[in-house]
Amino acid sequence: MPLSEEDALRISTATELSVKGFTKLLSETGGVLELANSTDTNACVFLETDSRELDAPGLCQIHQNRPTGCRSYPIVLDMEDLVFKDDLCPWKEEFEEPNEGHRTELLKLDSLIRSEAAQRVQGDVQDLHEPE
């Protein structure tokens, strides 16, 4: 799950972990802050589960402070920036149908994350992986 800097700092504050402690290496993501996966389960590092299945059941350990992308899930964008409900979500029927408002919000989030990544790659902002 890609993160905005605001998401990463909120999670870091709530968990008392460094951003580096729960994100993938920036060299693997083109500068995008992205939640890491557990080596034990292949799921998000904050998903409490024993399963290695892609649609593993579990509890989010940071639910109150989860990233913006997780808050909008299962409503996501496809590769053509069209909005849809992810079929992998076992509770997708409990959510409203995606609409243009969802699309607009997800596009703004995507733009913010890409902009922050570009600045990070160019060295224009502090790398949240590095101590101040």
mmCIF file of C-alpha atoms in Angstrom:
data_model
loop_
_atom_site.group_PDB
_atom_site.id
_atom_site.type_symbol
_atom_site.label_atom_id
_atom_site.label_comp_id
_atom_site.label_asym_id
_atom_site.label_seq_id
_atom_site.Cartn_x
_atom_site.Cartn_y
_atom_site.Cartn_z
ATOM 1 C CA MET A 1 0.000 0.000 0.000
ATOM 2 C CA PRO A 2 1.526 3.336 -1.034
ATOM 3 C CA LEU A 3 1.707 5.970 1.704
ATOM 4 C CA SER A 4 1.685 9.725 1.744
ATOM 5 C CA GLU A 5 4.217 11.328 4.066
ATOM 6 C CA GLU A 6 1.301 12.275 6.323
ATOM 7 C CA ASP A 7 0.224 8.613 6.472
ATOM 8 C CA ALA A 8 3.772 7.458 7.268
ATOM 9 C CA LEU A 9 4.286 10.011 10.033
ATOM 10 C CA ARG A 10 0.861 9.248 11.576
ATOM 11 C CA ILE A 11 1.666 5.509 11.635
ATOM 12 C CA SER A 12 5.167 6.149 12.974
ATOM 13 C CA THR A 13 3.803 8.283 15.808
ATOM 14 C CA ALA A 14 1.070 5.787 16.695
ATOM 15 C CA THR A 15 3.333 2.723 16.632
ATOM 16 C CA GLU A 16 6.544 4.376 17.854
ATOM 17 C CA LEU A 17 8.317 2.692 14.931
ATOM 18 C CA SER A 18 10.614 4.460 12.518
ATOM 19 C CA VAL A 19 9.175 4.824 9.014
ATOM 20 C CA LYS A 20 11.958 2.528 7.842
ATOM 21 C CA GLY A 21 10.642 -0.108 10.252
ATOM 22 C CA PHE A 22 7.380 -0.625 8.327
ATOM 23 C CA THR A 23 8.088 0.438 4.740
ATOM 24 C CA LYS A 24 9.834 -1.138 1.775
ATOM 25 C CA LEU A 25 13.228 0.112 0.671
ATOM 26 C CA LEU A 26 12.866 3.250 -1.449
ATOM 27 C CA SER A 27 15.236 1.707 -3.995
ATOM 28 C CA GLU A 28 12.576 -0.983 -4.572
ATOM 29 C CA THR A 29 9.687 1.462 -4.982
ATOM 30 C CA GLY A 30 11.056 4.329 -7.058
ATOM 31 C CA GLY A 31 10.956 6.609 -4.017
ATOM 32 C CA VAL A 32 7.366 5.795 -3.046
ATOM 33 C CA LEU A 33 6.783 5.129 0.635
ATOM 34 C CA GLU A 34 5.052 1.747 0.634
ATOM 35 C CA LEU A 35 3.980 -0.523 3.474
ATOM 36 C CA ALA A 36 6.184 -3.576 3.756
ATOM 37 C CA ASN A 37 4.890 -7.131 3.798
ATOM 38 C CA SER A 38 5.660 -9.584 6.565
ATOM 39 C CA THR A 39 8.212 -12.208 5.591
ATOM 40 C CA ASP A 40 6.180 -14.741 7.597
ATOM 41 C CA THR A 41 2.778 -14.164 5.986
ATOM 42 C CA ASN A 42 3.386 -12.034 2.855
ATOM 43 C CA ALA A 43 0.575 -9.780 4.153
ATOM 44 C CA CYS A 44 0.901 -6.200 5.345
ATOM 45 C CA VAL A 45 3.245 -5.945 8.330
ATOM 46 C CA PHE A 46 0.330 -4.602 10.374
ATOM 47 C CA LEU A 47 -2.133 -7.397 9.518
ATOM 48 C CA GLU A 48 -2.373 -9.815 12.413
ATOM 49 C CA THR A 49 -2.756 -13.193 10.681
ATOM 50 C CA ASP A 50 -1.181 -16.631 10.501
ATOM 51 C CA SER A 51 -2.215 -17.174 6.875
ATOM 52 C CA ARG A 52 0.006 -16.814 3.810
ATOM 53 C CA GLU A 53 -3.045 -16.530 1.509
ATOM 54 C CA LEU A 54 -3.440 -13.394 -0.636
ATOM 55 C CA ASP A 55 -6.885 -12.741 0.870
ATOM 56 C CA ALA A 56 -5.827 -13.726 4.392
ATOM 57 C CA PRO A 57 -8.268 -12.941 7.171
ATOM 58 C CA GLY A 58 -6.867 -10.933 10.041
ATOM 59 C CA LEU A 59 -7.038 -7.815 12.134
ATOM 60 C CA CYS A 60 -5.343 -4.546 11.276
ATOM 61 C CA GLN A 61 -3.124 -3.530 14.178
ATOM 62 C CA ILE A 62 -3.224 0.152 13.117
ATOM 63 C CA HIS A 63 -6.875 0.400 12.065
ATOM 64 C CA GLN A 64 -7.390 3.802 13.754
ATOM 65 C CA ASN A 65 -4.270 5.149 12.026
ATOM 66 C CA ARG A 66 -4.365 3.180 8.777
ATOM 67 C CA PRO A 67 -3.217 4.820 5.532
ATOM 68 C CA THR A 68 -5.588 6.804 3.345
ATOM 69 C CA GLY A 69 -5.508 4.076 0.682
ATOM 70 C CA CYS A 70 -6.612 1.487 3.239
ATOM 71 C CA ARG A 71 -9.428 3.792 4.354
ATOM 72 C CA SER A 72 -10.809 3.908 0.814
ATOM 73 C CA TYR A 73 -10.382 0.172 0.178
ATOM 74 C CA PRO A 74 -11.991 -1.817 -1.449
ATOM 75 C CA ILE A 75 -12.585 1.115 -3.780
ATOM 76 C CA VAL A 76 -9.458 1.413 -5.937
ATOM 77 C CA LEU A 77 -8.244 2.630 -9.319
ATOM 78 C CA ASP A 78 -7.303 0.357 -12.207
ATOM 79 C CA MET A 79 -4.395 0.988 -14.591
ATOM 80 C CA GLU A 80 -6.580 3.347 -16.663
ATOM 81 C CA ASP A 81 -7.565 5.339 -13.543
ATOM 82 C CA LEU A 82 -11.096 3.948 -13.570
ATOM 83 C CA VAL A 83 -12.611 3.357 -10.150
ATOM 84 C CA PHE A 84 -13.899 -0.085 -9.093
ATOM 85 C CA LYS A 85 -14.372 -2.371 -6.074
ATOM 86 C CA ASP A 86 -11.566 -4.884 -5.602
ATOM 87 C CA ASP A 87 -12.881 -8.438 -6.024
ATOM 88 C CA LEU A 88 -10.337 -9.708 -3.481
ATOM 89 C CA CYS A 89 -12.138 -7.928 -0.634
ATOM 90 C CA PRO A 90 -14.393 -10.450 1.133
ATOM 91 C CA TRP A 91 -16.637 -7.616 2.371
ATOM 92 C CA LYS A 92 -16.896 -5.683 -0.900
ATOM 93 C CA GLU A 93 -20.691 -6.012 -0.989
ATOM 94 C CA GLU A 94 -20.909 -4.038 2.273
ATOM 95 C CA PHE A 95 -19.507 -0.936 0.555
ATOM 96 C CA GLU A 96 -21.259 1.568 -1.662
ATOM 97 C CA GLU A 97 -20.709 1.493 -5.390
ATOM 98 C CA PRO A 98 -17.725 3.578 -6.507
ATOM 99 C CA ASN A 99 -18.520 6.980 -7.961
ATOM 100 C CA GLU A 100 -16.756 9.953 -9.508
ATOM 101 C CA GLY A 101 -16.099 11.437 -6.056
ATOM 102 C CA HIS A 102 -14.153 8.322 -5.074
ATOM 103 C CA ARG A 103 -12.203 8.508 -8.322
ATOM 104 C CA THR A 104 -11.332 12.166 -7.759
ATOM 105 C CA GLU A 105 -10.102 11.514 -4.216
ATOM 106 C CA LEU A 106 -8.013 8.507 -5.270
ATOM 107 C CA LEU A 107 -6.488 10.450 -8.166
ATOM 108 C CA LYS A 108 -5.537 13.283 -5.784
ATOM 109 C CA LEU A 109 -3.944 10.777 -3.396
ATOM 110 C CA ASP A 110 -2.047 9.127 -6.254
ATOM 111 C CA SER A 111 -0.816 12.513 -7.477
ATOM 112 C CA LEU A 112 0.355 13.482 -3.976
ATOM 113 C CA ILE A 113 2.209 10.185 -3.471
ATOM 114 C CA ARG A 114 3.890 10.458 -6.895
ATOM 115 C CA SER A 115 4.879 14.075 -6.252
ATOM 116 C CA GLU A 116 6.366 13.236 -2.866
ATOM 117 C CA ALA A 117 8.253 10.293 -4.406
ATOM 118 C CA ALA A 118 9.670 12.500 -7.172
ATOM 119 C CA GLN A 119 10.874 15.044 -4.612
ATOM 120 C CA ARG A 120 12.396 12.239 -2.538
ATOM 121 C CA VAL A 121 14.248 10.834 -5.557
ATOM 122 C CA GLN A 122 15.531 14.303 -6.484
ATOM 123 C CA GLY A 123 16.670 14.860 -2.909
ATOM 124 C CA ASP A 124 14.437 17.923 -2.480
ATOM 125 C CA VAL A 125 12.905 16.658 0.788
ATOM 126 C CA GLN A 126 14.190 14.745 3.768
ATOM 127 C CA ASP A 127 14.063 10.993 3.327
ATOM 128 C CA LEU A 128 11.799 9.741 6.105
ATOM 129 C CA HIS A 129 13.977 6.621 6.189
ATOM 130 C CA GLU A 130 16.888 8.686 7.453
ATOM 131 C CA PRO A 131 17.203 10.242 10.933
ATOM 132 C CA GLU A 132 16.984 14.033 11.102
#
